[in-house]
Each structure stands twice: as C-alpha cells, then as structure tokens.
Amino acid sequence: MPKQQTCTILSKVWLNQDTVYLSLLAGDMVRTTFRGPGQFLHIKCGDGLMLRRPISVSTCSTDGSEDQISVVFEIRGQGTAWLAERNKGESLDVLGLLGNGYPIAPESRCLLVGGGIGVPPLLGCAQYTQGRSSAILGFRSSDKGILQDRFRKSCASVQLATDDGSLGYHGFVDAVLQNTLERDDAYDAVLACGPRPMLKNVAAVSRQFGIPCWVSMEERMGCGVGACLVCACGMKDGRMAHVCKDGPVFNAQEVDWNA
Ligand SMILES: Cc1cc2nc3c(=O)[nH]c(=O)nc-3n(C[C@H](O)[C@H](O)[C@H](O)COP(=O)(O)OP(=O)(O)OC[C@H]3O[C@@H](n4cnc5c(N)ncnc54)[C@H](O)[C@@H]3O)c2cc1C
Ligand code: FES
C-alpha cells in the first residue's frame, strides 16, 4: 500500500534553467513501499483543487533514521512551476512509492538508456546495480545535460549524445545503443526512460539483439492508484494497461507502439 507522507525538503538545486533537483526526508516510505528503482511519487502541487503530479524517484536510501528520496523535474506547467518555487525546510504532501519499478536484481548488468527528463530515474537503477551497469544519456543540447557526474560515479561507463552534437555523439541514443550492442551484447537487460518515440526505437534495437527491454511509460495521470482510468496505455494483446498501477515500467515487447 502506498503511503501518504509529509516530506520535508532537505535540499534544492537548479540543474539548469528549468530543471530542479529536490532531496526529501520521507519517513519510512522507502522501507515500507520500495519495489524496485523506477517507482514514482504523486506530489500535491498547490493548495487548490489541482491534481497531484507524478514525478519519478531518482534515487532513494534507507541509511539514516528517516528515508531519503531525490526527484528531478522540469517545469512544464502550473504544477511543476509551483513545485519549483518550494525551498529547503518546506513540506510537501506526497503519496508513494507508487508503481512497479524495473524488475532487476542488484547483481544485474544493465544498459541504461535515458532521454532528457527521462534520465533521472535511471540513476536509481545505476546505484541499485552497484556500478555494474552502463549508461547512454541523450539530451537536446549540452546546456540541457543533467546528472552526468553522478552517473559516472555509479556506472561502469557513460556515453552521451545530443540532438545538435554540442556534447558527445551527434544524434539519438538508439544509434549509440546499436553501436554499443554490436561491440558487447552481454547485458541482462536494457532499461529505458524518455520520450515515447525514443522508447519505441530503443525497444526495436533491443529486440534485434534479443535482449529484454523494460521501458518506463509516461501518460497523464489522475488518481495515481488505478481508480480513474486516465493513464491508459495500449498493449499488443489489445489490453489497456494502467501506467500508474500496472507500470510505469512495462516489457517493451508487450507495448503497442502504434496505438
Ligand atoms: C510515471 C511518471 C513519472 C514522471 N516523472 C517525471 C520526472 O521524474 N520528472 C519530470 O520532470 N516529469 C516527470 N513526469 C511528467 C510530469 O508528471 C509532468 O510534467 C507534470 O505532471 C506536468 O504538470 P504541470 O502541472 O506542471 O503541467 P500541466 O499544466 O499539467 O501541463 C503542462 C504540459 O505538460 C504536459 N504534461 C502534463 N502531464 C504530463 C505527463 N504525465 N506526461 C507528459 N506530458 C505531460 C501537458 O501536455 C502540457 O503540455 C512523469 C510522468 C509520469 C506519468
Ligand atoms: S491515474 Fe487513475 S487509473 Fe491511473
């Protein structure tokens, strides 16, 4: 069962012009509801009637007397703009940890493929797999790059790509994935998070090499707990899955990419 918790903001850092990192004190939320890296929080953004907003857990720990959770978000609209104005010491009304997370073991060796604001939850996967995994991180341009140093500390290797070539490989992450797997395809899984067209391409490349691929899907959400059907995602077998309850992580080969 997810917990509703008042979380105190321990620290806040602007990673670029419109992207904020928050570290939260979260009671025993991680100890009681952790299922795997890739779960998300549903955060109440404002005092009005506005719905909660889903934000992925980037990293979490149970080391201290209270659990800690970090999230990274980009300002898109009213809710995330409100969240970006919060400061250290303020409290947030948080529901979590929600969703399933990536089905990996700490001893897994994975390829983590992230695009833009899809990059942060993969940092949790890197830490969970204790340095065995490698990352391919894509951004629109170098000024949009986030968390690279933290990935370097937690991964066997990190490759970067940008759409405009201002940092790393000039092009998309699925081309880097293809090159990487041609050299070494002994990975337990490809874990991906990012925009839907990127996920579709990453799923196709992983399939070509016969490697299991898990993708974190993004849909607009209402309740966040499977009660309102707002977050439906079409599957190949005709089923409509709920991103909040059945996901957000799905087997890429089961998703209907043409829906
Ligand atoms: C499981 C999950 C995890 C997510 N994790 C993160 C994260 O770690 N960091 C992060 O920055 N964002 C994340 N998002 C997206 C985030 O929830 C939306 O950006 C946010 O809800 C927008 O709220 P808003 O009030 O600021 O914008 P709104 O005013 O509601 O919308 C502004 C714009 O954002 C678009 N939008 C709104 N909700 C979504 C959505 N769910 N997916 C795609 N576009 C949306 C709208 O179409 C609109 O163009 C996640 C979404 C899901 C479903
Ligand atoms: S958001 Fe309500 S069912 Fe998923």
XYZ file of C-alpha atoms and ligand atoms in Angstrom:
316
model
C 0.000 0.000 0.000
C 1.373 3.461 -0.889
C 1.873 5.875 1.988
C 0.716 9.463 2.220
C 3.530 11.333 3.890
C 4.501 14.889 4.702
C 8.039 15.144 3.313
C 10.463 17.914 4.266
C 12.710 19.367 1.560
C 16.306 18.737 2.652
C 17.953 20.433 -0.322
C 17.089 22.064 -3.617
C 19.421 22.584 -6.575
C 18.690 24.112 -10.004
C 20.378 21.750 -12.513
C 19.701 24.115 -15.419
C 17.301 26.942 -16.274
C 14.147 24.845 -15.932
C 15.190 21.678 -14.100
C 15.161 21.269 -10.314
C 16.642 18.598 -8.038
C 14.916 18.087 -4.674
C 16.055 15.838 -1.869
C 13.241 14.857 0.527
C 13.052 13.383 4.030
C 10.395 10.694 3.640
C 9.759 8.926 6.974
C 9.711 5.172 6.339
C 8.253 5.437 2.820
C 11.153 3.656 1.107
C 11.399 0.929 3.752
C 7.684 0.165 3.527
C 6.846 0.593 -0.197
C 10.039 0.085 -2.289
C 9.554 -2.468 -5.102
C 12.455 -1.535 -7.384
C 14.098 1.530 -8.940
C 11.746 3.379 -11.314
C 8.765 3.908 -8.977
C 7.227 7.356 -8.705
C 5.794 9.863 -6.229
C 2.458 11.623 -6.607
C 3.081 15.111 -5.257
C 0.363 17.612 -4.318
C 1.312 20.808 -6.113
C -0.504 23.745 -4.512
C -3.376 24.245 -2.099
C -6.170 24.469 -4.695
C -8.036 21.643 -6.380
C -5.156 20.783 -8.676
C -4.436 17.076 -9.069
C -1.236 15.583 -7.760
C 1.645 15.402 -10.253
C 3.605 12.176 -10.920
C 7.387 12.538 -10.587
C 9.803 9.589 -10.732
C 12.061 8.714 -7.854
C 15.610 9.394 -8.981
C 17.453 7.883 -6.014
C 16.412 6.719 -2.569
C 18.101 5.472 0.579
C 17.217 3.923 3.915
C 20.572 4.659 5.562
C 19.512 7.362 8.025
C 16.862 7.388 10.767
C 14.459 8.710 8.083
C 14.409 7.522 4.457
C 15.576 9.949 1.774
C 14.263 10.328 -1.775
C 15.567 12.550 -4.552
C 13.499 13.704 -7.523
C 14.393 15.779 -10.590
C 11.742 17.608 -12.555
C 11.384 20.023 -15.423
C 8.959 22.958 -15.302
C 6.156 22.165 -17.782
C 3.066 23.950 -16.427
C 1.316 25.214 -13.317
C 2.035 22.242 -11.040
C 5.749 21.880 -11.695
C 6.138 25.694 -11.617
C 4.622 25.673 -8.107
C 6.940 22.833 -7.078
C 9.987 24.699 -8.394
C 9.180 27.600 -6.050
C 9.397 25.426 -2.924
C 12.521 25.738 -0.800
C 14.634 23.871 1.762
C 12.707 23.300 5.008
C 9.236 23.449 3.396
C 6.918 20.414 3.446
C 5.266 18.527 0.598
C 2.224 16.232 0.661
C 3.475 13.095 -1.094
C 1.889 9.768 -1.999
C 4.359 6.960 -2.698
C 6.146 4.908 -3.591
C 3.792 4.167 -6.482
C 4.034 1.806 -9.445
C 6.169 -1.235 -10.056
C 9.762 -0.187 -10.830
C 12.233 -2.015 -13.097
C 12.300 -5.791 -12.398
C 16.053 -6.129 -11.917
C 18.320 -7.707 -9.311
C 21.221 -5.837 -7.655
C 23.655 -8.179 -9.427
C 22.246 -7.359 -12.905
C 24.415 -5.793 -15.584
C 22.115 -3.451 -17.490
C 22.340 -0.846 -20.221
C 20.530 2.282 -19.041
C 19.192 4.423 -21.868
C 17.717 7.797 -20.932
C 16.466 10.794 -22.844
C 16.022 14.285 -21.363
C 13.944 14.328 -18.202
C 13.771 10.509 -18.513
C 17.384 10.350 -17.315
C 16.891 10.840 -13.503
C 15.127 7.548 -12.599
C 17.930 5.606 -14.302
C 20.381 6.975 -11.719
C 18.493 4.881 -9.149
C 18.971 1.827 -11.423
C 22.702 2.596 -11.678
C 23.058 2.751 -7.888
C 20.876 -0.335 -7.368
C 23.103 -2.412 -9.685
C 26.201 -1.257 -7.771
C 28.344 0.034 -10.628
C 27.815 -2.939 -12.997
C 25.545 -1.080 -15.425
C 26.490 1.322 -18.219
C 24.567 4.406 -19.285
C 23.694 6.090 -22.571
C 22.253 9.537 -21.880
C 20.714 11.778 -24.526
C 19.840 15.468 -24.362
C 18.644 18.085 -26.829
C 21.869 20.099 -26.362
C 24.784 20.384 -23.918
C 23.053 23.054 -21.788
C 20.211 20.576 -21.152
C 22.603 17.892 -19.855
C 21.935 16.791 -16.265
C 23.405 14.365 -13.699
C 26.319 13.176 -15.885
C 28.821 13.303 -12.987
C 26.531 11.312 -10.727
C 26.140 8.644 -13.430
C 29.929 8.490 -13.888
C 30.283 7.705 -10.155
C 27.684 4.909 -10.314
C 28.266 3.268 -13.726
C 30.907 1.170 -15.471
C 30.767 3.631 -18.397
C 28.730 6.622 -19.560
C 28.138 7.677 -23.171
C 26.477 10.967 -24.064
C 24.525 12.035 -27.128
C 22.917 15.323 -28.118
C 20.468 16.140 -30.896
C 22.620 19.093 -32.034
C 26.047 17.479 -31.489
C 27.087 20.044 -28.841
C 28.050 17.211 -26.428
C 29.030 13.600 -27.157
C 27.618 11.720 -30.145
C 25.686 13.853 -32.655
C 22.342 12.064 -32.870
C 19.928 9.896 -30.924
C 20.567 7.409 -28.132
C 19.215 4.444 -30.108
C 22.118 4.805 -32.581
C 24.574 4.720 -29.642
C 22.714 1.701 -28.259
C 23.076 -0.101 -31.607
C 26.862 0.607 -31.730
C 27.307 -0.447 -28.105
C 25.451 -3.748 -28.514
C 27.398 -4.539 -31.705
C 30.581 -4.431 -29.567
C 29.163 -6.198 -26.476
C 25.664 -7.592 -26.071
C 26.192 -9.496 -22.806
C 23.726 -7.379 -20.859
C 20.914 -8.766 -18.719
C 18.510 -6.036 -19.856
C 18.094 -2.645 -21.449
C 16.257 -0.202 -19.150
C 14.884 2.909 -20.839
C 13.082 6.103 -19.869
C 12.370 9.077 -22.105
C 10.017 10.285 -24.825
C 7.800 7.672 -26.494
C 9.495 7.779 -29.959
C 12.850 7.153 -28.246
C 11.416 4.225 -26.273
C 9.967 2.710 -29.441
C 13.365 2.851 -31.184
C 15.213 1.503 -28.135
C 12.705 -1.370 -27.972
C 13.366 -2.186 -31.658
C 17.164 -2.222 -31.242
C 16.956 -4.379 -28.078
C 14.686 -6.832 -29.879
C 17.192 -7.083 -32.746
C 19.855 -8.240 -30.243
C 17.442 -10.459 -28.279
C 17.922 -8.509 -25.039
C 14.999 -7.969 -22.628
C 13.964 -4.318 -22.660
C 11.963 -2.532 -19.960
C 10.531 0.913 -20.630
C 9.021 3.493 -18.278
C 5.900 4.921 -19.939
C 4.586 8.428 -19.358
C 0.855 9.186 -19.519
C -1.172 11.950 -17.942
C -2.471 10.845 -14.553
C -5.436 11.498 -12.314
C -5.629 9.404 -9.146
C -2.256 7.620 -9.490
C -3.589 4.418 -7.883
C -5.671 2.649 -10.555
C -9.100 4.143 -9.828
C -9.790 6.692 -12.591
C -8.529 5.127 -15.891
C -6.916 8.375 -17.096
C -3.491 6.792 -17.597
C -4.432 4.001 -20.055
C -1.671 2.583 -22.275
C -2.459 0.240 -25.183
C -0.806 -3.195 -25.167
C -0.189 -5.518 -28.151
C -2.723 -8.088 -26.888
C -5.475 -5.441 -27.019
C -5.471 -4.819 -23.271
C -5.446 -1.274 -21.881
C -2.900 -1.224 -19.050
C -2.805 1.435 -16.354
C 0.526 3.214 -16.231
C 0.065 4.106 -12.539
C -0.833 0.622 -11.290
C 0.473 -1.881 -13.885
C 3.512 0.314 -14.717
C 5.056 2.750 -15.199
C 7.579 0.086 -16.258
C 6.489 -2.343 -18.981
C 8.096 -5.072 -21.039
C 8.818 -3.125 -24.257
C 7.761 -6.055 -26.440
C 4.266 -6.036 -24.882
C 3.541 -2.357 -25.592
C 1.504 -1.491 -28.695
C 3.848 1.153 -30.137
C 1.363 2.008 -32.879
C -1.568 2.746 -30.512
C 5.146 7.928 -14.086
C 5.570 9.333 -14.436
C 6.787 9.800 -13.990
C 7.196 11.106 -14.304
N 8.405 11.517 -13.842
C 8.806 12.761 -14.109
C 10.076 13.208 -13.627
O 10.815 12.483 -12.946
N 10.431 14.485 -13.914
C 9.619 15.316 -14.657
O 10.000 16.459 -14.897
N 8.440 14.909 -15.138
C 8.011 13.657 -14.869
N 6.786 13.257 -15.348
C 5.956 14.228 -16.106
C 5.251 15.160 -15.121
O 4.326 14.414 -14.360
C 4.533 16.290 -15.869
O 5.490 17.116 -16.483
C 3.722 17.116 -14.910
O 2.632 16.369 -14.426
C 3.212 18.384 -15.583
O 2.394 19.065 -14.649
P 2.194 20.628 -14.703
O 1.077 20.984 -13.811
O 3.491 21.331 -14.499
O 1.834 20.851 -16.198
P 0.387 20.861 -16.866
O -0.110 22.250 -16.804
O -0.470 19.753 -16.335
O 0.818 20.501 -18.298
C 1.817 21.259 -18.958
C 2.305 20.500 -20.157
O 2.865 19.230 -19.759
C 2.223 18.166 -20.441
N 2.040 17.063 -19.492
C 1.312 17.097 -18.382
N 1.374 15.912 -17.748
C 2.157 15.120 -18.498
C 2.607 13.793 -18.380
N 2.260 12.992 -17.378
N 3.404 13.317 -19.348
C 3.748 14.090 -20.386
N 3.375 15.371 -20.531
C 2.589 15.856 -19.609
C 0.912 18.724 -20.917
O 0.509 18.083 -22.120
C 1.224 20.178 -21.136
O 1.739 20.402 -22.425
C 6.358 11.961 -15.079
C 5.124 11.481 -15.533
C 4.741 10.196 -15.240
C 3.423 9.690 -15.727
S -4.100 7.691 -12.861
Fe -6.055 6.990 -12.221
S -6.046 4.946 -13.010
Fe -4.014 5.631 -13.386
